[in-house]
Short mmCIF file of C-alpha atoms in Angstrom, two decimals:
data_model
loop_
_atom_site.label_atom_id
_atom_site.label_comp_id
_atom_site.label_asym_id
_atom_site.label_seq_id
_atom_site.Cartn_x
_atom_site.Cartn_y
_atom_site.Cartn_z
CA MET N 6 110.43 68.95 90.32
CA GLY N 7 111.11 71.45 87.55
CA GLN N 8 107.63 70.93 86.09
CA PHE N 9 106.08 71.45 89.53
CA VAL N 10 107.92 74.75 89.97
CA LYS N 11 106.82 75.91 86.52
CA ARG N 12 103.18 75.07 87.31
CA LEU N 13 103.52 76.89 90.62
CA ILE N 14 104.91 80.03 88.96
CA ARG N 15 102.20 80.00 86.28
CA SER N 16 99.32 79.29 88.69
CA PRO N 17 97.04 82.33 89.24
CA SER N 18 95.79 80.87 92.53
CA TRP N 19 99.24 80.21 94.03
CA ALA N 20 100.49 83.61 92.84
CA THR N 21 97.48 85.33 94.44
CA TRP N 22 97.94 83.39 97.67
CA GLY N 23 101.59 84.42 97.66
CA SER N 24 100.65 88.06 97.12
CA PHE N 25 98.03 88.10 99.86
CA SER N 26 100.37 86.29 102.27
CA ALA N 27 103.01 88.94 101.62
CA ARG N 28 100.43 91.68 102.16
CA ALA N 29 99.64 90.14 105.54
CA LEU N 30 103.22 90.45 106.82
CA PRO N 31 103.06 94.19 107.62
CA LEU N 32 99.62 93.68 109.15
CA VAL N 33 100.34 90.60 111.26
CA VAL N 34 104.00 90.89 112.29
CA LEU N 35 104.75 94.62 112.25
CA PRO N 36 102.00 95.82 114.66
CA GLY N 37 103.51 94.03 117.66
CA PHE N 38 106.77 95.93 117.19
CA ILE N 39 104.85 99.18 116.71
CA PHE N 40 103.17 98.59 120.08
CA SER N 41 106.49 97.89 121.78
CA GLU N 42 108.36 100.87 120.29
CA PHE N 43 105.68 103.59 120.39
CA SER N 44 103.13 104.99 122.81
CA ASP N 45 99.43 104.07 122.59
CA ASN N 46 98.68 107.26 120.65
CA TYR N 47 101.30 106.51 117.99
CA ALA N 48 100.18 102.87 117.81
CA ALA N 49 96.55 103.96 117.32
CA LEU N 50 97.69 106.40 114.63
CA TRP N 51 99.55 103.60 112.80
CA PHE N 52 96.39 101.48 112.72
CA ILE N 53 94.45 104.44 111.39
CA LEU N 54 96.99 104.60 108.55
CA ILE N 55 96.54 100.87 107.89
CA THR N 56 92.75 101.31 107.91
CA ILE N 57 93.07 104.15 105.38
CA GLN N 58 95.12 101.80 103.22
CA GLY N 59 92.41 99.16 103.58
CA LEU N 60 89.77 101.64 102.42
CA GLN N 61 91.87 102.48 99.37
CA LEU N 62 92.29 98.82 98.44
CA LEU N 63 88.57 98.31 98.97
CA LEU N 64 87.58 101.20 96.70
CA GLU N 65 90.11 100.42 93.96
CA SER N 66 89.47 96.67 93.89
CA ASN N 67 85.69 96.94 93.77
CA VAL N 68 85.74 99.56 91.00
CA GLY N 69 88.26 97.32 89.24
CA LEU N 70 85.82 94.40 89.30
CA THR N 71 83.57 96.30 86.87
CA PHE N 72 86.39 96.53 84.34
CA ILE N 73 87.66 92.99 84.98
CA ARG N 74 84.15 91.74 84.26
CA ALA N 75 83.89 93.90 81.13
CA ILE N 76 87.26 92.64 79.88
CA GLY N 77 86.02 89.10 80.54
CA PHE N 78 82.99 89.83 78.34
CA ALA N 79 85.27 91.08 75.54
CA VAL N 80 87.54 88.05 75.85
CA GLY N 81 84.41 85.86 75.69
CA GLY N 82 83.45 87.49 72.39
CA ALA N 83 80.69 89.87 73.56
CA HIS N 84 79.69 92.79 71.34
CA HIS N 85 78.83 95.15 74.21
CA VAL N 86 79.29 95.56 77.98
CA ARG N 87 75.68 96.18 78.92
CA ARG N 88 73.63 93.71 80.95
CA GLN N 89 74.24 90.15 79.76
CA GLY N 90 71.24 87.87 79.81
CA GLY N 91 73.24 84.64 79.71
CA SER N 92 72.01 83.42 76.32
CA SER N 93 75.04 83.08 74.11
CA GLU N 94 75.57 85.73 71.48
CA LEU N 95 77.90 83.30 69.76
CA GLY N 96 75.76 80.21 69.31
CA GLU N 97 77.89 77.06 69.31
CA GLN N 98 80.95 78.64 67.70
CA LYS N 99 84.14 79.06 69.63
CA ALA N 100 84.40 82.37 71.46
CA VAL N 101 86.81 84.78 69.76
CA PRO N 102 88.04 87.82 71.77
CA ASN N 103 86.51 91.07 70.56
CA ARG N 104 89.63 93.26 70.21
CA VAL N 105 87.67 96.36 69.21
CA LEU N 106 85.56 96.19 72.37
CA LEU N 107 88.66 95.41 74.45
CA ALA N 108 90.43 98.50 73.10
CA SER N 109 87.41 100.66 73.95
CA ILE N 110 87.27 99.25 77.49
CA CYS N 111 90.97 99.99 78.07
CA SER N 112 90.52 103.52 76.77
CA ALA N 113 87.57 104.02 79.12
CA MET N 114 89.63 102.78 82.06
CA ARG N 115 92.11 105.63 81.74
CA SER N 116 89.45 108.27 82.28
CA ALA N 117 87.57 106.32 84.92
CA TYR N 118 90.60 105.57 87.09
CA LEU N 119 91.77 109.17 87.00
CA CYS N 120 88.39 110.24 88.40
CA VAL N 121 88.41 107.47 91.01
CA ALA N 122 91.95 108.43 92.09
CA LEU N 123 90.94 112.07 92.61
CA LEU N 124 87.82 110.95 94.46
CA SER N 125 89.88 108.67 96.72
CA LEU N 126 92.20 111.57 97.52
CA VAL N 127 89.24 113.58 98.83
CA ILE N 128 87.50 110.71 100.64
CA LEU N 129 90.58 109.20 102.26
CA GLY N 130 92.02 112.59 103.15
CA SER N 131 88.77 113.57 104.87
CA ALA N 132 88.54 110.23 106.69
CA ALA N 133 92.14 110.51 107.87
CA VAL N 134 91.66 114.02 109.24
CA PHE N 135 88.38 113.11 110.94
CA SER N 136 89.72 109.99 112.66
CA SER N 137 93.17 111.21 113.68
CA GLU N 138 92.50 114.79 114.75
CA ALA N 139 92.05 114.02 118.46
CA ILE N 140 95.04 111.65 118.61
CA ILE N 141 97.37 114.05 116.78
CA ALA N 142 96.37 116.84 119.18
CA GLU N 143 97.79 114.77 122.06
CA LEU N 144 101.19 114.20 120.42
CA GLU N 145 104.18 116.24 121.58
CA SER N 146 104.90 117.11 117.94
CA PRO N 147 101.69 117.13 115.84
CA MET N 148 103.72 117.11 112.60
CA ALA N 149 105.01 113.67 113.59
CA GLY N 150 101.45 112.48 112.97
CA VAL N 151 100.45 114.77 110.12
CA VAL N 152 103.29 113.87 107.72
CA PRO N 153 102.69 110.07 107.77
CA ILE N 154 99.00 110.67 107.07
CA ILE N 155 99.82 112.89 104.08
CA LEU N 156 102.23 110.25 102.76
CA PHE N 157 99.66 107.44 103.09
CA VAL N 158 96.83 109.45 101.51
CA LEU N 159 98.94 110.61 98.54
CA SER N 160 100.29 107.11 98.01
CA ALA N 161 96.74 105.75 98.16
CA ALA N 162 95.66 108.10 95.36
CA PHE N 163 98.57 107.01 93.13
CA ARG N 164 97.87 103.36 93.84
CA THR N 165 94.18 103.83 93.06
CA TYR N 166 95.08 105.16 89.61
CA GLY N 167 97.50 102.26 89.21
CA GLY N 168 94.48 99.99 89.57
CA LEU N 169 93.89 100.36 85.82
CA HIS N 170 96.98 98.24 85.14
CA ILE N 171 95.84 95.67 87.69
CA SER N 172 92.41 95.44 86.04
CA PHE N 173 93.96 95.01 82.59
CA LEU N 174 96.43 92.33 83.68
CA TYR N 175 93.80 90.52 85.73
CA GLY N 176 91.08 90.66 83.09
CA THR N 177 93.36 89.46 80.27
CA GLY N 178 94.58 86.48 82.29
CA HIS N 179 98.07 87.63 83.30
CA ILE N 180 97.26 87.11 86.97
CA ALA N 181 100.34 85.09 87.89
CA ALA N 182 102.85 87.73 86.71
CA LEU N 183 100.85 90.50 88.39
CA ARG N 184 100.58 88.72 91.73
CA TRP N 185 104.16 87.39 91.98
CA TRP N 186 105.53 90.90 91.46
CA GLU N 187 103.09 92.16 94.10
CA CYS N 188 104.37 89.45 96.44
CA PHE N 189 107.96 90.61 95.91
CA PHE N 190 107.25 94.29 96.58
CA TRP N 191 105.02 93.67 99.61
CA VAL N 192 107.78 91.56 101.17
CA LEU N 193 110.22 94.37 100.39
CA SER N 194 107.83 96.89 101.97
CA PHE N 195 107.64 94.78 105.12
CA ILE N 196 111.43 94.35 105.35
CA PHE N 197 112.10 98.07 104.88
CA ALA N 198 109.45 99.06 107.45
CA MET N 199 110.68 96.48 109.95
CA LEU N 200 114.27 97.68 109.62
CA ALA N 201 113.10 101.24 110.18
CA VAL N 202 111.24 100.20 113.35
CA GLN N 203 114.26 98.26 114.62
CA GLN N 204 116.45 101.33 114.08
CA GLY N 205 114.11 103.41 116.25
CA SER N 206 113.01 105.62 113.35
CA SER N 207 110.08 108.00 113.50
CA LEU N 208 106.63 107.13 112.18
CA THR N 209 107.35 109.34 109.16
CA ILE N 210 110.46 107.33 108.18
CA ILE N 211 108.56 104.07 108.71
CA ALA N 212 105.76 105.35 106.46
CA ILE N 213 108.28 106.26 103.72
CA CYS N 214 109.98 102.86 103.94
CA TYR N 215 106.59 101.16 103.83
CA GLN N 216 105.23 103.06 100.83
CA VAL N 217 108.22 103.38 98.47
CA PRO N 218 108.31 99.70 97.37
CA LEU N 219 104.56 99.77 96.78
CA LEU N 220 104.91 102.80 94.51
CA VAL N 221 107.73 101.09 92.58
CA ASN N 222 105.33 98.15 92.13
CA LEU N 223 103.01 100.52 90.22
CA MET N 224 105.79 101.20 87.71
CA VAL N 225 106.38 97.48 87.23
CA ASN N 226 102.64 96.92 86.64
CA SER N 227 102.68 99.69 84.04
CA TYR N 228 105.66 98.03 82.32
CA LEU N 229 103.92 94.64 82.33
CA SER N 230 100.78 96.20 80.85
CA ARG N 231 102.83 97.74 78.06
CA GLN N 232 104.47 94.38 77.37
CA TYR N 233 101.08 92.68 77.14
CA GLY N 234 99.66 95.24 74.72
CA LEU N 235 97.73 97.77 76.78
CA PHE N 236 99.32 100.80 75.09
CA ASP N 237 98.71 99.29 71.64
CA LEU N 238 95.04 99.01 72.60
CA TYR N 239 95.06 102.68 73.64
CA ASP N 240 96.29 103.62 70.16
CA SER N 241 93.81 101.40 68.31
CA ALA N 242 90.87 102.74 70.35
CA GLY N 243 91.28 106.24 68.96
CA LYS N 244 90.69 109.50 70.78
CA ASN N 245 87.02 108.89 71.66
CA GLY N 246 87.02 105.10 71.45
CA GLY N 247 86.17 104.55 75.10
CA ARG N 248 83.40 107.11 75.45
CA SER N 249 80.50 104.82 74.52
CA VAL N 250 81.88 102.00 76.69
CA LEU N 251 82.28 104.38 79.64
CA ILE N 252 78.66 105.45 79.20
CA ASP N 253 77.57 101.80 79.17
CA LEU N 254 79.71 100.96 82.21
CA TRP N 255 78.87 104.08 84.20
CA PRO N 256 75.80 102.55 85.94
CA SER N 257 77.92 99.59 87.06
CA ILE N 258 80.73 101.88 88.24
CA TRP N 259 78.64 104.24 90.33
CA ARG N 260 76.49 101.48 91.79
CA SER N 261 79.58 99.46 92.72
CA ALA N 262 81.37 102.45 94.22
CA LEU N 263 78.28 103.63 96.10
CA GLY N 264 77.62 100.14 97.39
CA VAL N 265 81.19 99.79 98.65
CA MET N 266 81.14 103.15 100.40
CA LEU N 267 77.69 102.60 101.88
CA TYR N 268 78.37 99.33 103.68
CA LEU N 269 81.93 98.02 103.49
CA GLY N 270 83.24 101.58 103.62
CA MET N 271 80.94 102.27 106.56
CA ILE N 272 82.32 99.24 108.40
CA GLN N 273 85.84 100.61 107.97
CA GLY N 274 84.57 104.09 108.75
CA ALA N 275 83.01 102.88 112.00
CA GLY N 276 86.46 101.78 113.07
CA LEU N 277 87.75 105.27 112.34
CA LEU N 278 84.82 106.73 114.30
CA TYR N 279 85.73 104.47 117.21
CA ALA N 280 89.29 105.77 116.92
CA ARG N 281 87.89 109.24 117.58
CA ILE N 282 85.87 108.36 120.67
CA GLY N 283 87.50 105.25 122.18
CA GLU N 284 90.51 104.83 124.43
CA PRO N 285 93.73 104.67 122.36
CA GLN N 286 94.64 101.17 123.63
CA ASP N 287 91.15 99.77 122.90
CA VAL N 288 91.17 101.46 119.50
CA ALA N 289 94.55 99.98 118.65
CA ILE N 290 93.44 96.46 119.67
CA TYR N 291 90.24 96.64 117.59
CA LEU N 292 91.94 98.08 114.50
CA PHE N 293 94.73 95.52 114.91
CA ALA N 294 92.17 92.68 114.93
CA MET N 295 90.46 94.10 111.84
CA SER N 296 93.82 94.52 110.09
CA LEU N 297 94.48 90.82 110.75
CA MET N 298 91.13 89.76 109.36
CA ARG N 299 91.43 91.73 106.10
CA PRO N 300 94.34 89.71 104.65
CA MET N 301 92.69 86.49 105.83
CA MET N 302 89.55 87.38 103.91
CA GLN N 303 91.64 88.24 100.85
CA PHE N 304 93.62 85.01 101.15
CA ALA N 305 90.47 82.91 101.51
CA GLN N 306 88.64 84.48 98.58
CA VAL N 307 91.34 83.44 96.08
CA PRO N 308 89.66 80.20 94.86
CA PHE N 309 86.54 82.17 93.87
CA PHE N 310 87.95 85.59 93.04
CA THR N 311 90.53 84.34 90.54
CA LYS N 312 87.72 82.69 88.57
CA LEU N 313 85.72 85.90 87.99
CA PRO N 314 87.13 86.69 84.51
CA GLN N 315 86.45 83.08 83.51
CA LEU N 316 82.91 83.23 84.91
CA ALA N 317 82.20 86.43 82.93
CA ALA N 318 83.42 84.82 79.70
CA MET N 319 81.34 81.68 80.39
CA HIS N 320 78.21 83.69 81.11
CA VAL N 321 78.42 85.65 77.87
CA SER N 322 79.07 82.37 76.03
CA GLY N 323 76.00 80.74 77.57
CA LYS N 324 77.92 78.03 79.47
CA LYS N 325 75.64 78.09 82.52
CA ARG N 326 76.29 74.58 83.85
CA GLU N 327 80.06 74.99 83.75
CA LEU N 328 79.74 78.43 85.35
CA ILE N 329 77.75 77.09 88.30
CA SER N 330 80.17 74.18 88.77
CA ILE N 331 83.24 76.44 88.89
CA ALA N 332 81.49 79.01 91.11
CA SER N 333 80.37 76.27 93.52
CA ARG N 334 83.87 74.84 93.87
CA GLY N 335 85.38 78.31 94.34
CA MET N 336 82.84 79.33 96.98
CA GLN N 337 83.25 76.06 98.88
CA LEU N 338 87.03 76.36 99.06
CA SER N 339 86.82 80.04 100.02
CA HIS N 340 84.41 79.36 102.90
CA ILE N 341 86.52 76.43 104.18
CA LEU N 342 89.75 78.42 104.03
CA LEU N 343 88.28 81.41 105.85
CA ALA N 344 86.70 79.26 108.57
CA LEU N 345 89.99 77.44 109.15
CA LEU N 346 91.97 80.68 109.32
CA ILE N 347 89.50 82.27 111.75
CA ILE N 348 89.46 79.31 114.13
CA LEU N 349 93.13 78.36 113.95
CA PHE N 350 94.35 81.92 114.39
CA GLY N 351 91.86 82.44 117.23
CA LEU N 352 93.21 79.37 119.02
CA MET N 353 96.80 80.53 118.47
CA LEU N 354 96.29 84.12 119.65
CA PRO N 355 96.52 83.42 123.43
CA VAL N 356 99.59 81.20 122.98
CA ILE N 357 101.39 83.72 120.79
CA SER N 358 100.44 86.61 123.07
CA ASP N 359 101.80 84.81 126.18
CA SER N 360 105.04 83.85 124.45
CA SER N 361 105.94 87.19 122.91
CA GLU N 362 105.83 90.75 124.19
CA HIS N 363 105.55 92.00 120.60
CA VAL N 364 102.06 90.56 119.99
CA THR N 365 98.94 92.45 120.98
CA ALA N 366 96.40 90.51 123.05
CA VAL N 367 93.07 90.36 121.21
CA PRO N 368 90.18 89.11 123.40
CA GLN N 369 88.73 85.81 122.16
CA PRO N 370 85.09 87.04 122.06
CA LEU N 371 86.09 90.04 119.94
CA TRP N 372 88.07 87.89 117.50
CA ALA N 373 85.34 85.25 117.26
CA LEU N 374 82.66 87.86 116.55
CA ILE N 375 84.84 89.57 113.92
CA GLY N 376 85.33 86.13 112.34
CA LEU N 377 81.59 85.42 112.23
CA ALA N 378 80.90 88.86 110.76
CA SER N 379 83.60 88.29 108.12
CA ILE N 380 82.45 84.86 106.93
CA LEU N 381 78.81 86.00 106.71
CA GLU N 382 79.84 89.09 104.73
CA ARG N 383 81.95 86.92 102.37
CA TYR N 384 79.06 84.49 101.90
CA GLY N 385 76.75 87.30 100.81
CA ALA N 386 79.47 89.03 98.78
CA MET N 387 80.28 85.92 96.73
CA HIS N 388 76.61 85.45 95.84
CA LEU N 389 76.49 89.14 94.92
CA GLN N 390 79.56 88.69 92.71
CA LEU N 391 77.96 85.64 91.10
CA TYR N 392 74.83 87.62 90.26
CA SER N 393 76.99 90.50 89.01
CA GLN N 394 78.19 88.31 86.14
CA THR N 395 74.93 89.37 84.46
CA ASN N 396 76.37 92.92 84.63
CA HIS N 397 73.21 94.03 86.42
CA ILE N 398 74.81 95.73 89.41
CA ILE N 399 72.70 95.92 92.58
CA TRP N 400 75.48 96.58 95.07
CA HIS N 401 73.96 99.93 96.04
CA TRP N 402 70.74 98.20 97.10
CA ALA N 403 72.42 95.27 98.86
CA ASN N 404 75.00 97.40 100.67
CA GLY N 405 72.68 100.34 101.21
CA GLY N 406 70.08 98.28 103.08
CA ALA N 407 72.78 96.60 105.17
CA ALA N 408 74.39 99.97 105.91
CA VAL N 409 71.16 101.35 107.36
CA ILE N 410 70.78 98.37 109.71
CA PHE N 411 74.48 98.45 110.61
CA SER N 412 74.36 102.17 111.45
CA LEU N 413 71.30 101.81 113.67
CA CYS N 414 72.87 98.89 115.52
CA VAL N 415 76.15 100.75 116.06
CA TYR N 416 74.27 103.82 117.34
CA PHE N 417 72.46 101.81 120.03
CA LEU N 418 75.06 99.15 120.86
CA LEU N 419 78.37 101.07 120.84
CA PRO N 420 77.73 102.86 124.18
CA LEU N 421 76.77 99.51 125.76
CA LEU N 422 79.29 97.04 124.32
CA GLY N 423 82.25 99.13 123.14
CA SER N 424 84.27 97.53 120.35
CA LEU N 425 82.14 94.34 120.41
CA ALA N 426 79.26 96.41 119.04
CA LEU N 427 80.99 96.87 115.67
CA PRO N 428 81.29 93.22 114.54
CA LEU N 429 77.97 92.37 116.21
CA SER N 430 76.30 95.07 114.11
CA ILE N 431 77.80 93.53 110.96
CA VAL N 432 76.41 90.12 111.95
CA ILE N 433 72.93 91.57 112.53
CA ALA N 434 72.96 93.51 109.24
CA SER N 435 74.18 90.43 107.35
CA VAL N 436 71.58 88.06 108.81
CA LEU N 437 68.63 90.44 108.54
CA PHE N 438 69.29 91.80 105.05
CA TYR N 439 72.61 91.42 103.22
CA VAL N 440 72.84 87.62 103.06
CA PRO N 441 69.18 86.87 102.16
CA PHE N 442 69.07 89.69 99.58
CA CYS N 443 72.25 88.57 97.78
CA ARG N 444 71.32 84.88 97.97
CA LEU N 445 67.86 85.53 96.52
CA ARG N 446 69.24 87.39 93.51
CA SER N 447 71.82 84.73 92.66
CA ARG N 448 69.10 82.06 92.93
CA GLU N 449 66.88 83.99 90.52
CA ALA N 450 69.69 84.47 88.00
CA PHE N 451 71.15 80.95 88.02
CA ALA N 452 68.39 78.74 89.51
CA ILE N 453 70.60 77.39 92.33
CA GLY N 454 68.78 75.77 95.24
CA LEU N 455 69.51 75.09 98.92
CA SER N 456 71.69 72.12 98.02
CA PHE N 457 74.16 74.65 96.60
CA ASP N 458 74.48 76.32 100.04
CA ALA N 459 74.63 72.99 101.87
CA ARG N 460 77.57 72.04 99.68
CA THR N 461 79.42 75.36 99.72
CA ALA N 462 78.76 77.09 103.04
CA LEU N 463 76.82 75.16 105.69
CA VAL N 464 79.69 73.36 107.44
CA PRO N 465 82.27 76.21 107.43
CA ILE N 466 79.77 78.80 108.73
CA GLY N 467 78.45 76.30 111.27
CA CYS N 468 81.98 75.76 112.60
CA VAL N 469 82.51 79.51 113.05
CA VAL N 470 79.16 79.80 114.86
CA ALA N 471 80.22 76.97 117.22
CA TYR N 472 83.59 78.69 117.77
CA ASN N 473 81.72 81.85 118.78
CA PHE N 474 79.59 79.93 121.25
CA PHE N 475 82.62 78.40 123.01
CA SER N 476 84.48 81.74 122.97
CA PHE N 477 81.72 83.52 124.84
CA VAL N 478 80.87 80.78 127.35
CA SER N 479 84.45 79.80 128.25
#
């Protein structure tokens, strides 16, 4: 029993699942109480705040992937962070971490994350103002809506900068410690926010209770990074040690960030646009459904996502067969988990809604379509991540093409279908461009055929398609 507990505590996968489960608590449980305690306008405003938080996590995590991959290269013994062709620089000798390169990467992260934090402050602040302006104007006291938005946006900027510690801990293999502490503080955030709601507090007090534990978590991550040598690496890098690495990584950073904002950011942004033009109750239901799906997608991607530093090290070491084997297993488990979560939660929604006044009723067709859009996006995204192990970043092309199709679909379908138009547009953009583009590039880089997809994705995606069929015809 003691050995099992030790393995559990040291497991990156279990720690990440614990963290993502804890993150889901404020998104799954808290909204029902928000609906019961506040008017539709306040409920819609809360989901705007949660969507802003989702955008921040999206921006920070995807920029972080560039540095996690670069740290993986350094740990694998690479001599640079430019595009890796997959032929080993090391021959048959055992990979030895390149500490000089690692120090330069960590030095570059400090400058990069400061810029990204300032950029997120501008982007998220603008998005918050744009989406909430009409709702705040209808409140009896506009400041009751303005203050929580300011708190969420400022906290988002601090947490974006704190992403540098997450990238360091993740890339150097200290995932379990990072994620278990995250789990603790997200649970604390949920408890504090729930107590504030139960006490009948204002949205401002709830926002403070929600954000304070998450900001304390940043301090703990900084302490962990110091303990694991980050600040020693800063010193050894020298004043200008990270400049050349930042120049080498800059194409990956801007392409990743642009790609995220073009498509995934646009998907989130479309929800904020809908918040501006839709009825508050419909807006709240749609944003609630999307806020449920986000932690499910994060939870399901654990088997693949936690292997990314290992895949980067394998690629630079020329271990192609092992890389494909680990990637295949991770993708398969991720698809199965997401399909199960989508279907099981969809089947439970009517039962839970009928049995509790604190749970918002999400229409089955809307949930099913959001689920199909999510699993198709994850399928394409995992192939894009697999190709990105070459450090040739094409996210701006993949996401840019999908964003154009998505925008056109939303423009024509939103007046006709309402909230259903948003996930349907994601499905169309994924099928017509995003999925085939990402799949083609990973096939070219790693010579993986259709048997790879039959093994990793065919059954889970097929089950979600069947679930959609029954949801719309029943």
